[in-house]
PDB file of C-alpha atoms in Angstrom:
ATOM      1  CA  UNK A   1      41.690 -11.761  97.196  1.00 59.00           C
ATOM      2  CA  UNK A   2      45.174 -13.841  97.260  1.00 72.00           C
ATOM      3  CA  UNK A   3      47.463 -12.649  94.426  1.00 74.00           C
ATOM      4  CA  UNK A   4      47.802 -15.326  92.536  1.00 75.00           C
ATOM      5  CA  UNK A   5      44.066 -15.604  92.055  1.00 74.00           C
ATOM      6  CA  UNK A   6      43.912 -11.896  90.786  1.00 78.00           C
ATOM      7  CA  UNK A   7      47.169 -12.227  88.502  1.00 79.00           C
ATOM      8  CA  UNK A   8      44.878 -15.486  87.086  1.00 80.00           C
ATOM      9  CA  UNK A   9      42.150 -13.635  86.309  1.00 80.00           C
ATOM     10  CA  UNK A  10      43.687 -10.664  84.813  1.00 83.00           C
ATOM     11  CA  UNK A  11      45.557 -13.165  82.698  1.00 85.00           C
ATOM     12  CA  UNK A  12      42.681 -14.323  81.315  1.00 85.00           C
ATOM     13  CA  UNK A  13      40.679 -11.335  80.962  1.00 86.00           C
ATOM     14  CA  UNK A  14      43.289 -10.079  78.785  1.00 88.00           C
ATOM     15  CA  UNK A  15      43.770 -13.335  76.929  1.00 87.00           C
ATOM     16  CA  UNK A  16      40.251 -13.097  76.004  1.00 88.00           C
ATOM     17  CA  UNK A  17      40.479  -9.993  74.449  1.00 89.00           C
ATOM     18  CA  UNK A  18      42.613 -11.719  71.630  1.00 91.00           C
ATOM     19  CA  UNK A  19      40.014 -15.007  71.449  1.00 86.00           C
ATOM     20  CA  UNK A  20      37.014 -12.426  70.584  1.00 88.00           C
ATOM     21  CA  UNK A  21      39.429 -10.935  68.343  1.00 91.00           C
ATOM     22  CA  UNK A  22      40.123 -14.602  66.822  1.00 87.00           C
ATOM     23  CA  UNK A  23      36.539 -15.000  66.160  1.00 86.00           C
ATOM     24  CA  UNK A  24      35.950 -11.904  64.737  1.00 88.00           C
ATOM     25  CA  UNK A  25      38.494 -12.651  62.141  1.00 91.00           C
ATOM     26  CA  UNK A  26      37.291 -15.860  60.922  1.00 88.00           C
ATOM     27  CA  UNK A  27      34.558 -14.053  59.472  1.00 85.00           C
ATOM     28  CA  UNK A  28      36.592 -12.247  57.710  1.00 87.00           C
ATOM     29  CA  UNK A  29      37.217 -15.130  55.647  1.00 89.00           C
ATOM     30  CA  UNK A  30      36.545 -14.903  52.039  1.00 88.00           C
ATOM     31  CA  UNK A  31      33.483 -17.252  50.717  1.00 81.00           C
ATOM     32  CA  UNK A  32      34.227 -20.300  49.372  1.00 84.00           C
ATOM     33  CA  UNK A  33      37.140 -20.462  52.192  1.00 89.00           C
ATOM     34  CA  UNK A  34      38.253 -23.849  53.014  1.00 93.00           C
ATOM     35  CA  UNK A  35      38.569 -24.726  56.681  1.00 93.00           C
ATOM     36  CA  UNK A  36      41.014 -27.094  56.822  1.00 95.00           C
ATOM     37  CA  UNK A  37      43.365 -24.999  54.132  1.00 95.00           C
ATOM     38  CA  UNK A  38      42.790 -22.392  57.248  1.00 95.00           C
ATOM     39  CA  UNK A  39      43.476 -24.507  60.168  1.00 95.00           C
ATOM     40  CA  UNK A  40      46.811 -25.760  57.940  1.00 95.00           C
ATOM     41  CA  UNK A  41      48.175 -22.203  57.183  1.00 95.00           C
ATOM     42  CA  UNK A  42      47.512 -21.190  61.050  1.00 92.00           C
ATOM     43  CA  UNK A  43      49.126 -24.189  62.091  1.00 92.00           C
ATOM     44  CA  UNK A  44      52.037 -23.687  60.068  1.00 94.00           C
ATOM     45  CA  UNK A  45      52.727 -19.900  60.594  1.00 93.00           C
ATOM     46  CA  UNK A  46      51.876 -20.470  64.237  1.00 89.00           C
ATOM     47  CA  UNK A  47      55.169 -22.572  64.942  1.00 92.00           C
ATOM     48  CA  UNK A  48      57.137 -20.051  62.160  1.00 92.00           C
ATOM     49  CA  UNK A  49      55.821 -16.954  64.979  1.00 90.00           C
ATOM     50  CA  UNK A  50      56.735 -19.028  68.004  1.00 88.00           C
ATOM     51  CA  UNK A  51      59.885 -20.076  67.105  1.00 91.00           C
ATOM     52  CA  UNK A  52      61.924 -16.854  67.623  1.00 92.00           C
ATOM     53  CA  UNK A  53      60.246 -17.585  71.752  1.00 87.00           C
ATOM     54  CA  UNK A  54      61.391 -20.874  71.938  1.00 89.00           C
ATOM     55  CA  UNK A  55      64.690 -20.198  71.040  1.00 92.00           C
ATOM     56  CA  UNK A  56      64.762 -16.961  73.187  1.00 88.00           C
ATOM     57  CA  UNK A  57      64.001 -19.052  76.049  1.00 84.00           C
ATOM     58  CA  UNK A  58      67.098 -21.609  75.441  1.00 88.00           C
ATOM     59  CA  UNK A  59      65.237 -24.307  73.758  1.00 91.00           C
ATOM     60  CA  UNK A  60      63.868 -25.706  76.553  1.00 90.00           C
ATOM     61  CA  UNK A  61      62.031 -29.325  76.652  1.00 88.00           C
ATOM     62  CA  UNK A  62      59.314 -31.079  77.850  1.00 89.00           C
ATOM     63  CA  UNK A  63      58.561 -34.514  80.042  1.00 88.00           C
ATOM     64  CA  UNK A  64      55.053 -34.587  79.019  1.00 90.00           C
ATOM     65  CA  UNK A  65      54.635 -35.448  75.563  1.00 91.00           C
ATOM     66  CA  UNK A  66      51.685 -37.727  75.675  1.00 93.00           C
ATOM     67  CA  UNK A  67      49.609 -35.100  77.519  1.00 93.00           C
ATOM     68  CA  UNK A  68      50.750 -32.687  74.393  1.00 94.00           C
ATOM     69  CA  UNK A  69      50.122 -35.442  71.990  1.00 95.00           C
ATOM     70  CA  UNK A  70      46.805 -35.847  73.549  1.00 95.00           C
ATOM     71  CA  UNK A  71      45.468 -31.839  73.716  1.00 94.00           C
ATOM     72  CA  UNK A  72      47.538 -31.038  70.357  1.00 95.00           C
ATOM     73  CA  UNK A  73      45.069 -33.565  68.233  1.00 96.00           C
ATOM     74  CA  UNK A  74      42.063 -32.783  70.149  1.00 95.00           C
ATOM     75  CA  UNK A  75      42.650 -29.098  70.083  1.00 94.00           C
ATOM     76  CA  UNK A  76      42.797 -29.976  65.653  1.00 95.00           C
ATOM     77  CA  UNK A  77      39.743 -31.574  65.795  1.00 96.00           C
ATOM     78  CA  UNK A  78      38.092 -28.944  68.328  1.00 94.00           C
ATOM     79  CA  UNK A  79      39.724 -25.754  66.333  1.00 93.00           C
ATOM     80  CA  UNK A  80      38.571 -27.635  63.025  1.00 95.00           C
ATOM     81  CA  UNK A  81      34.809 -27.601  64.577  1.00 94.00           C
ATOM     82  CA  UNK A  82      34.611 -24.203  65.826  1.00 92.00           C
ATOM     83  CA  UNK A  83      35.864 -22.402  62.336  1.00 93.00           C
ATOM     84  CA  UNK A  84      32.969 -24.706  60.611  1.00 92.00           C
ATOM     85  CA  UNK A  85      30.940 -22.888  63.181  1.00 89.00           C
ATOM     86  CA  UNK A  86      32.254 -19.545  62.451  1.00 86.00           C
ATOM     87  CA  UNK A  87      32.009 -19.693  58.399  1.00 86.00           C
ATOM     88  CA  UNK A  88      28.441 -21.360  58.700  1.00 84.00           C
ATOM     89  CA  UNK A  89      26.074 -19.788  61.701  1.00 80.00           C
ATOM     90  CA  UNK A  90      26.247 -15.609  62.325  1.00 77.00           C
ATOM     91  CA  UNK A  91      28.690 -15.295  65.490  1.00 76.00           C
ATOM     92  CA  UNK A  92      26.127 -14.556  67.777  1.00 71.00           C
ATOM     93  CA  UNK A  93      25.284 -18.220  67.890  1.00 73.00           C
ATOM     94  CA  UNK A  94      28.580 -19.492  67.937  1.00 79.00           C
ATOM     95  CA  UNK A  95      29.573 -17.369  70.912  1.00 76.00           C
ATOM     96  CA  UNK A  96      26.240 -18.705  72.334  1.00 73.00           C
ATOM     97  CA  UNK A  97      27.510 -21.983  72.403  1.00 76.00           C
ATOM     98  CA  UNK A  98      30.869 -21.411  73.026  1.00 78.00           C
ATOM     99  CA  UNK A  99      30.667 -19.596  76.004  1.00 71.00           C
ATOM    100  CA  UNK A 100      29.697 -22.937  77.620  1.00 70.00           C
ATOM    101  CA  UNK A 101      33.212 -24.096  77.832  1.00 71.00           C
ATOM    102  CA  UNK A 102      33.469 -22.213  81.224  1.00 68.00           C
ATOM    103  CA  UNK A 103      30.852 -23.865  82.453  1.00 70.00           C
ATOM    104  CA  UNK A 104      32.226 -26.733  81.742  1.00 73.00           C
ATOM    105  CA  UNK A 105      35.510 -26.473  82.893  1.00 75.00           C
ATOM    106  CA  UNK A 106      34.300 -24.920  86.264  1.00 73.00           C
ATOM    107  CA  UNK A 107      32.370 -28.997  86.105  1.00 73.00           C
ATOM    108  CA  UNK A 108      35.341 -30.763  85.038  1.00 74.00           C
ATOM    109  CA  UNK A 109      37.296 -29.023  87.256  1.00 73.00           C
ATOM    110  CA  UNK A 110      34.997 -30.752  90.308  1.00 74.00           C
ATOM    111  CA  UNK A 111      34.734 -34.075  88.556  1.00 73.00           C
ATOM    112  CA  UNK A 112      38.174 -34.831  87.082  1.00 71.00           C
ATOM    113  CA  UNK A 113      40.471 -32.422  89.063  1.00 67.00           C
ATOM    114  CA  UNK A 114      38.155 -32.723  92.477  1.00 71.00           C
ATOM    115  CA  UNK A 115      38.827 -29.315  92.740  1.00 71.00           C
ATOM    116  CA  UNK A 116      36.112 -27.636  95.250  1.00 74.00           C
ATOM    117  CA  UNK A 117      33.536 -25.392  94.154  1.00 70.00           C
ATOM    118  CA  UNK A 118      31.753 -22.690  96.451  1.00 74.00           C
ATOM    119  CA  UNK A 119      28.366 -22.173  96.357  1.00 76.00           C
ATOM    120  CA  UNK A 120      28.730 -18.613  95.006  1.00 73.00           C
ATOM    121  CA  UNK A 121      30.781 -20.100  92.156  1.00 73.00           C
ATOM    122  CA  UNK A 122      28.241 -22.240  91.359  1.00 78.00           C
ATOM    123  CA  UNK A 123      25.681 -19.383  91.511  1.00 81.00           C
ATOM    124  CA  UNK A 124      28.013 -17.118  89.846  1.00 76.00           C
ATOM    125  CA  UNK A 125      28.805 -20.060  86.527  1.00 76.00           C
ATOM    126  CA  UNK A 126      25.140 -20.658  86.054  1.00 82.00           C
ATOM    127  CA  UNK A 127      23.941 -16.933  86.313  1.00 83.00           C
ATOM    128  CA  UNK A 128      26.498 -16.607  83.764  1.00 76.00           C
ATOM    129  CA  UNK A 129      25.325 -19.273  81.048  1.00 78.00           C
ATOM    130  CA  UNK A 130      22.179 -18.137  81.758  1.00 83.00           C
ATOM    131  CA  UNK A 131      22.768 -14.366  80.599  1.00 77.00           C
ATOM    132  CA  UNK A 132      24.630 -15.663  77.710  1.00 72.00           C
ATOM    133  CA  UNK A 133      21.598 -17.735  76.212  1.00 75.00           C
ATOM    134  CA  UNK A 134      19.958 -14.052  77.278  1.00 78.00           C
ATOM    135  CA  UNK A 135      21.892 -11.841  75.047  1.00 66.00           C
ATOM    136  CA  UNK A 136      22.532 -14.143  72.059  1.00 63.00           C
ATOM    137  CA  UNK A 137      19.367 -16.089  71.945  1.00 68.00           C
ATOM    138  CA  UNK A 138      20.712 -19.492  70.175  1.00 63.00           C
ATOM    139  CA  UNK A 139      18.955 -20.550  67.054  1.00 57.00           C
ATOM    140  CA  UNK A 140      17.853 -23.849  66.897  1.00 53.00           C
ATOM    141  CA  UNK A 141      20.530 -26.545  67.341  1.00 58.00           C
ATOM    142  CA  UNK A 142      21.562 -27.822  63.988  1.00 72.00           C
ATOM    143  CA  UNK A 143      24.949 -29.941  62.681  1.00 81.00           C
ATOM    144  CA  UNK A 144      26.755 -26.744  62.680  1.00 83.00           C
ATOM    145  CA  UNK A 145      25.623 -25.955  66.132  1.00 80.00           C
ATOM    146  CA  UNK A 146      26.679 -29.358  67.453  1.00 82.00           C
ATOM    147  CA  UNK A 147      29.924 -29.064  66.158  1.00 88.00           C
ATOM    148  CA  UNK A 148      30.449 -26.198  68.053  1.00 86.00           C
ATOM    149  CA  UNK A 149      29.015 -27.707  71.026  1.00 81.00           C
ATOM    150  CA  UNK A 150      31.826 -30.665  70.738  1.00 88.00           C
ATOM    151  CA  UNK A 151      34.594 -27.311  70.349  1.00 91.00           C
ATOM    152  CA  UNK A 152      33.427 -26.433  73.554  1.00 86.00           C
ATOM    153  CA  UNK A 153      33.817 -29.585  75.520  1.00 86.00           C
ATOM    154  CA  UNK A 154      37.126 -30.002  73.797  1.00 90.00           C
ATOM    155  CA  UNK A 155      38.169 -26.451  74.461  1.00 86.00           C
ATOM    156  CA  UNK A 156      37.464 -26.814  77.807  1.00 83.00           C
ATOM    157  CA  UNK A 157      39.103 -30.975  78.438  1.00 87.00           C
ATOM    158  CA  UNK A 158      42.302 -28.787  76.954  1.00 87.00           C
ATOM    159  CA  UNK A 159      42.284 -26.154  79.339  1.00 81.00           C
ATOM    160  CA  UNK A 160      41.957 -28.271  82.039  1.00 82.00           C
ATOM    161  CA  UNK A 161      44.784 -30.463  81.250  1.00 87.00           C
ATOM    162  CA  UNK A 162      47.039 -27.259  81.658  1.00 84.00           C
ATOM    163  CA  UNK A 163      46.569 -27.725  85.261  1.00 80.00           C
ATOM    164  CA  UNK A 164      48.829 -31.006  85.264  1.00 84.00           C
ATOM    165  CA  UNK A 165      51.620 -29.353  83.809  1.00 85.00           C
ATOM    166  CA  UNK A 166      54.315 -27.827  85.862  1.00 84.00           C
ATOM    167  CA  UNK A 167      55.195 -24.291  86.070  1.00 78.00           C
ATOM    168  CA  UNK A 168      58.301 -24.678  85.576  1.00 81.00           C
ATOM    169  CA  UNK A 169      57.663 -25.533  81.823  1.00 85.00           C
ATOM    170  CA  UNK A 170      57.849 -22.946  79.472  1.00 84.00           C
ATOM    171  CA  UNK A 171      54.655 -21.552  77.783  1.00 81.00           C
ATOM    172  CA  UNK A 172      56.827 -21.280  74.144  1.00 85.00           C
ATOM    173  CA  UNK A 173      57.077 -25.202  75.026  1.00 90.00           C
ATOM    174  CA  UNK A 174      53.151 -25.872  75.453  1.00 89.00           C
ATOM    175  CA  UNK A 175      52.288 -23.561  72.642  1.00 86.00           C
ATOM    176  CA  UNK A 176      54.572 -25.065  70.157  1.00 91.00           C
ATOM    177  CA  UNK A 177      53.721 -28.847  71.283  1.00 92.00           C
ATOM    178  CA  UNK A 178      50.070 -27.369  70.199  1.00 92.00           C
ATOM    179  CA  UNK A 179      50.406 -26.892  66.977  1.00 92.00           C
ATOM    180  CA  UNK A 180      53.386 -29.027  66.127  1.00 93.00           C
ATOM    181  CA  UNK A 181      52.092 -32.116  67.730  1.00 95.00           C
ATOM    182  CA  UNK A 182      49.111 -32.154  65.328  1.00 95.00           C
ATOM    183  CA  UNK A 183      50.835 -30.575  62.091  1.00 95.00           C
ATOM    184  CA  UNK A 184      50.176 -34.696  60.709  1.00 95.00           C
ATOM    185  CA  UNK A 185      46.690 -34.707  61.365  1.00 96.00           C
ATOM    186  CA  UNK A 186      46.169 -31.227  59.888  1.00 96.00           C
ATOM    187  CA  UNK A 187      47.738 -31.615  56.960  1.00 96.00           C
ATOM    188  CA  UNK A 188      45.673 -34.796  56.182  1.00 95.00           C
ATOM    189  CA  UNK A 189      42.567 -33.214  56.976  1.00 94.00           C
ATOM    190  CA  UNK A 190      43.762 -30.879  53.938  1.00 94.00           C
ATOM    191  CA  UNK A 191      44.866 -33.693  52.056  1.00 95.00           C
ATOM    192  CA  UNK A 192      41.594 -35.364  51.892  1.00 93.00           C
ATOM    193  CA  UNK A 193      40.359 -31.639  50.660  1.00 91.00           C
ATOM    194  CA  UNK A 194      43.340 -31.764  47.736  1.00 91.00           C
ATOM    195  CA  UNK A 195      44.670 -28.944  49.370  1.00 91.00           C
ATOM    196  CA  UNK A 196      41.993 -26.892  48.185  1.00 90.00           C
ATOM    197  CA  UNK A 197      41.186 -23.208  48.975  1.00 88.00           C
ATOM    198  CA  UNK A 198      44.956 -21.636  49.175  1.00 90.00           C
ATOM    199  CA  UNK A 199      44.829 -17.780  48.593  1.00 91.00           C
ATOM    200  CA  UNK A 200      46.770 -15.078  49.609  1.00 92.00           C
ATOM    201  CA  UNK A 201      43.639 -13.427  51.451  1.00 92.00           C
ATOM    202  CA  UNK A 202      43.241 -16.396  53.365  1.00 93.00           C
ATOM    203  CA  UNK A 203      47.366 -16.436  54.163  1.00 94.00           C
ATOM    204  CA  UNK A 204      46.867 -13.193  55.679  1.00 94.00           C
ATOM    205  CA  UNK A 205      43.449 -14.170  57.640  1.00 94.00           C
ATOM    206  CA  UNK A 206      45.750 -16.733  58.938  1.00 93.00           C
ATOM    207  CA  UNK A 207      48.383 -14.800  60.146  1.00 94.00           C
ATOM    208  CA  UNK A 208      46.177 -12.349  61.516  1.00 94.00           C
ATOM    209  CA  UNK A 209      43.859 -14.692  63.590  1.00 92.00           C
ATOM    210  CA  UNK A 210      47.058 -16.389  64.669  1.00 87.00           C
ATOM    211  CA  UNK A 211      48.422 -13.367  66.468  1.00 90.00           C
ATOM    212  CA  UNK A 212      45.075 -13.523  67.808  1.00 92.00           C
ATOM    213  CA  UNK A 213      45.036 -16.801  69.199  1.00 82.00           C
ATOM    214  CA  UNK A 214      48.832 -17.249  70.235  1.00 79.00           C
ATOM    215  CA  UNK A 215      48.183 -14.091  72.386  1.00 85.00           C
ATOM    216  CA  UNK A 216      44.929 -16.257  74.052  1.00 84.00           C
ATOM    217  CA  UNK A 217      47.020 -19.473  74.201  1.00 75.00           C
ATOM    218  CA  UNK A 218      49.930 -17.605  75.975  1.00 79.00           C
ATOM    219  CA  UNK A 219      47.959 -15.714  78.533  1.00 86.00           C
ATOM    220  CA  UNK A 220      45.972 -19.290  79.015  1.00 81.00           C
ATOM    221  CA  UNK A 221      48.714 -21.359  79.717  1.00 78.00           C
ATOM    222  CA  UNK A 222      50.004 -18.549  82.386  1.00 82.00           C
ATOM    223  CA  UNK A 223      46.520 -17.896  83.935  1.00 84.00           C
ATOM    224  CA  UNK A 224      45.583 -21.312  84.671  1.00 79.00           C
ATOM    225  CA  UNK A 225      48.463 -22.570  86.489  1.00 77.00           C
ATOM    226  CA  UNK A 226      48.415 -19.939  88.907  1.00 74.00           C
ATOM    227  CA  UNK A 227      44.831 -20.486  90.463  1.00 75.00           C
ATOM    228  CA  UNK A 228      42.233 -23.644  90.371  1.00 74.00           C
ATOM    229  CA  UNK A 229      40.101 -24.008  86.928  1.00 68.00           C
ATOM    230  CA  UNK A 230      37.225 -23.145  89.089  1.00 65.00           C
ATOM    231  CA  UNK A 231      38.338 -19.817  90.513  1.00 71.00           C
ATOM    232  CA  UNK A 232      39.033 -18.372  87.213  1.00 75.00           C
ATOM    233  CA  UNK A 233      37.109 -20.103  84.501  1.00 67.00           C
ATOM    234  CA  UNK A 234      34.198 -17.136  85.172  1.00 67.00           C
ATOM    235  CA  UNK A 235      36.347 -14.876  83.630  1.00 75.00           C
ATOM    236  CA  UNK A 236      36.439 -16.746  80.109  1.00 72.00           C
ATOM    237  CA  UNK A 237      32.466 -15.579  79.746  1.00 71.00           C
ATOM    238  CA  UNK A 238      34.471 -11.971  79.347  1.00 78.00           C
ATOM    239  CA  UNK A 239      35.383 -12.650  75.673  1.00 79.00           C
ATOM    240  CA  UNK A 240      31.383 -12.312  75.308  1.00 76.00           C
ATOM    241  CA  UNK A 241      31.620  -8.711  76.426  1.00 78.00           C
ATOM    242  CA  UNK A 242      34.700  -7.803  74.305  1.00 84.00           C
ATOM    243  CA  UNK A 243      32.671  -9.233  71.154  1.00 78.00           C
ATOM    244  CA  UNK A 244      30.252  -7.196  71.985  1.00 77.00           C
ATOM    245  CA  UNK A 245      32.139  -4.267  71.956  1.00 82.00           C
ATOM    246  CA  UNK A 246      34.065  -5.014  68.647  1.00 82.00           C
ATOM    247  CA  UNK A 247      30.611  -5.405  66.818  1.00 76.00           C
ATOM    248  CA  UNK A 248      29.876  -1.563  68.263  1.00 80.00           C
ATOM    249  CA  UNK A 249      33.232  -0.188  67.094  1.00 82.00           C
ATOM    250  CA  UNK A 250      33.218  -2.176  63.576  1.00 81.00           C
ATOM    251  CA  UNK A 251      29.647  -3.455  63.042  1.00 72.00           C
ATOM    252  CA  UNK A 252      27.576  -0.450  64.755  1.00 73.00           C
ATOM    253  CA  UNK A 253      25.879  -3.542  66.883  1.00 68.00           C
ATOM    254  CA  UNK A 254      24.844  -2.484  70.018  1.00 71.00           C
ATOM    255  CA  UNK A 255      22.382  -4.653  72.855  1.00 67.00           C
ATOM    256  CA  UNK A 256      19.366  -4.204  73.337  1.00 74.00           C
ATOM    257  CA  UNK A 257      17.549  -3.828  76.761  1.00 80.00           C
ATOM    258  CA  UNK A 258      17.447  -7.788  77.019  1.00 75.00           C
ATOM    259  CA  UNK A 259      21.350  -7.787  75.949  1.00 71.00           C
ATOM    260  CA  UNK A 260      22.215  -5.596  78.517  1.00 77.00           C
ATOM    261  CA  UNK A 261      20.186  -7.812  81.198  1.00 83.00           C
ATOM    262  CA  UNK A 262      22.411 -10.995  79.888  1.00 76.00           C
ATOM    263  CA  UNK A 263      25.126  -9.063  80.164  1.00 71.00           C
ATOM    264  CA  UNK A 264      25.090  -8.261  83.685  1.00 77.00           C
ATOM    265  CA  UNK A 265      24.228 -11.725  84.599  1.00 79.00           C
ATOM    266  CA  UNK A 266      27.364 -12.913  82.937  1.00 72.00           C
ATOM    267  CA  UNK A 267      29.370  -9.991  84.639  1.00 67.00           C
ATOM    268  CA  UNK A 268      28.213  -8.594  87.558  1.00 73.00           C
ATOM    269  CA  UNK A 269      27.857 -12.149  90.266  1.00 73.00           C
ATOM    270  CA  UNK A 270      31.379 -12.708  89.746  1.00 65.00           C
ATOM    271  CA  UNK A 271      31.833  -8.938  91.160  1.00 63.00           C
ATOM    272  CA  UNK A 272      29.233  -8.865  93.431  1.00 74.00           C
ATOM    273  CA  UNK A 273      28.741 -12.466  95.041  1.00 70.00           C
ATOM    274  CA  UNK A 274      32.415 -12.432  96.471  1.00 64.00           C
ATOM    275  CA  UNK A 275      32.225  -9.053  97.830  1.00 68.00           C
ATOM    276  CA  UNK A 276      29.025 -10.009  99.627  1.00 72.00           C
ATOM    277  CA  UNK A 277      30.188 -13.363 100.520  1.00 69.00           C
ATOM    278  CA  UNK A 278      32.570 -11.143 102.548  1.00 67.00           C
ATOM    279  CA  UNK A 279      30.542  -9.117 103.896  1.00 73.00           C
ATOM    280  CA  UNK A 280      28.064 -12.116 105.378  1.00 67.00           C
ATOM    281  CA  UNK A 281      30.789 -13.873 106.937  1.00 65.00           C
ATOM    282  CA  UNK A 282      32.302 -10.461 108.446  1.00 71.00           C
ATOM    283  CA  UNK A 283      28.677  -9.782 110.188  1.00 73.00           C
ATOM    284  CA  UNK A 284      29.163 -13.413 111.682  1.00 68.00           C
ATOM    285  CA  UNK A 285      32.058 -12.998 112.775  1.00 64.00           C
ATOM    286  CA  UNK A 286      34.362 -15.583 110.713  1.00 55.00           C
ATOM    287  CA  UNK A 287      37.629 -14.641 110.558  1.00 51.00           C
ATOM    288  CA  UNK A 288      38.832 -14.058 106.861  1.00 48.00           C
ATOM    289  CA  UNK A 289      42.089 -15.684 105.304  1.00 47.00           C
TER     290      UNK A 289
END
């Protein structure tokens, strides 16, 4: 496997650790929360925590402002969506739904970045969504539901767009054109709710599922510009797997037989179908790069 496709997927296995974290935390959210109040005091203490990285990294700059401009107020919108989701439907179906977004970008990938897919990635993506509609078993679709349907696509148009940004940039740079970019929008989303919902729960909620999802957003940015969309975006279905483990250490959830049968769809092709696409070509004698 070349190296810069492992270091990818590592990257993102670990950066998913912090997004199942993320989601976890949302529910920790008092009742009566307001979402945009939330998204507002993320946003805010998000560019307060990357700051000190920016500025440890010289200050550096960016040439593509428009294409920040452009994921910053989707990613508002998308972010806005997905904690509706998370304060309305139990996280099972949110994850559910979620957990398209690699699907989708493995798709988008093909369509918008004409990146090529192999026919074990294929195999391996819908095996994958498959298991996950296994183990969480969707409810039926509702407003909620949608909204978290239109996170997904917009989760996954942003990652995507990471692939036209140079290396060279600096991840402080992408992270803090994230949330600064779309501070205005934000804060008139909470305008229109007269700033409603402010608490000092909620502050620390914030902070909290910030770590959480600057950690993701970091370990993003790096994973997906060293390997194609396609190669990687398999290992996003692993935040499913580390939810399920934080509702067995804090929630004493566990799968059942079924679970367990989703959950090796999602993980086991994308261990197994290389290996014995290896193997295949091997006994036919192709030579291997």
């Amino acid at each position: 496997m070349p190296r810069n496709l492992m270091l990818g997927l590592g990257l993102l296995l670990l950066g998913n650790v912090f997004t199942a974290l993320y989601d976890v935390s949302i529910k920790w959210l008092p009742e009566q929360s307001d979402a945009t109040m939330f998204l507002l005091l993320r946003q805010v203490t998000a560019l307060v925590m990357m700051l000190p990285f920016w500025l440890y990294a010289g200050r550096p700059r960016t040439a593509f402002l428009k294409l920040h401009l452009i994921r910053a107020n989707s990613g508002a919108i998308g972010g806005l969506l997905l904690i509706l989701g998370l304060m309305t439907l139990p996280l099972a179906t949110v994850s559910s739904l979620f957990y398209s977004a690699p699907l989708m970008i493995v798709l988008m990938g093909m369509l918008l970045l004409k990146e090529r897919l192999s026919s074990q990635q294929i195999l391996a993506s819908i095996l994958g969504f498959i298991g996950i509609l296994i183990i969480l078993r969707p409810s039926e679709i509702n407003l909620a539901a949608l909204a978290v349907l239109v996170s997904a696509i917009v989760f996954a148009a942003n990652q995507l767009m990471l692939r036209w940004l140079p290396s060279s940039e600096a991840a402080s740079v992408t992270v803090i054109c994230y949330n600064l970019l779309s501070l205005p929008l934000v804060i008139g989303f909470a305008a229109w709710q007269g700033f409603a919902g402010f608490s000092w729960p909620v502050l620390g909620i914030a902070l909290l599922s910030n770590i959480f999802l600057l950690a993701y957003q970091l370990f993003s940015v790096l994973a997906y510009r060293r390997a194609q969309a396609s190669e990687i975006a398999i290992a996003e279905y692993s935040g499913l797997l580390f939810c399920v483990l934080f509702g067995w250490l804090w929630f004493d959830e566990w799968l059942d037989p079924l679970g367990w049968l989703g959950a090796g769809l999602i993980v086991l092709p994308s261990i197994i179908l290389p290996i014995l696409t290896r193997r295949w070509l091997k006994l036919r004698g192709v030579e291997l790069a």
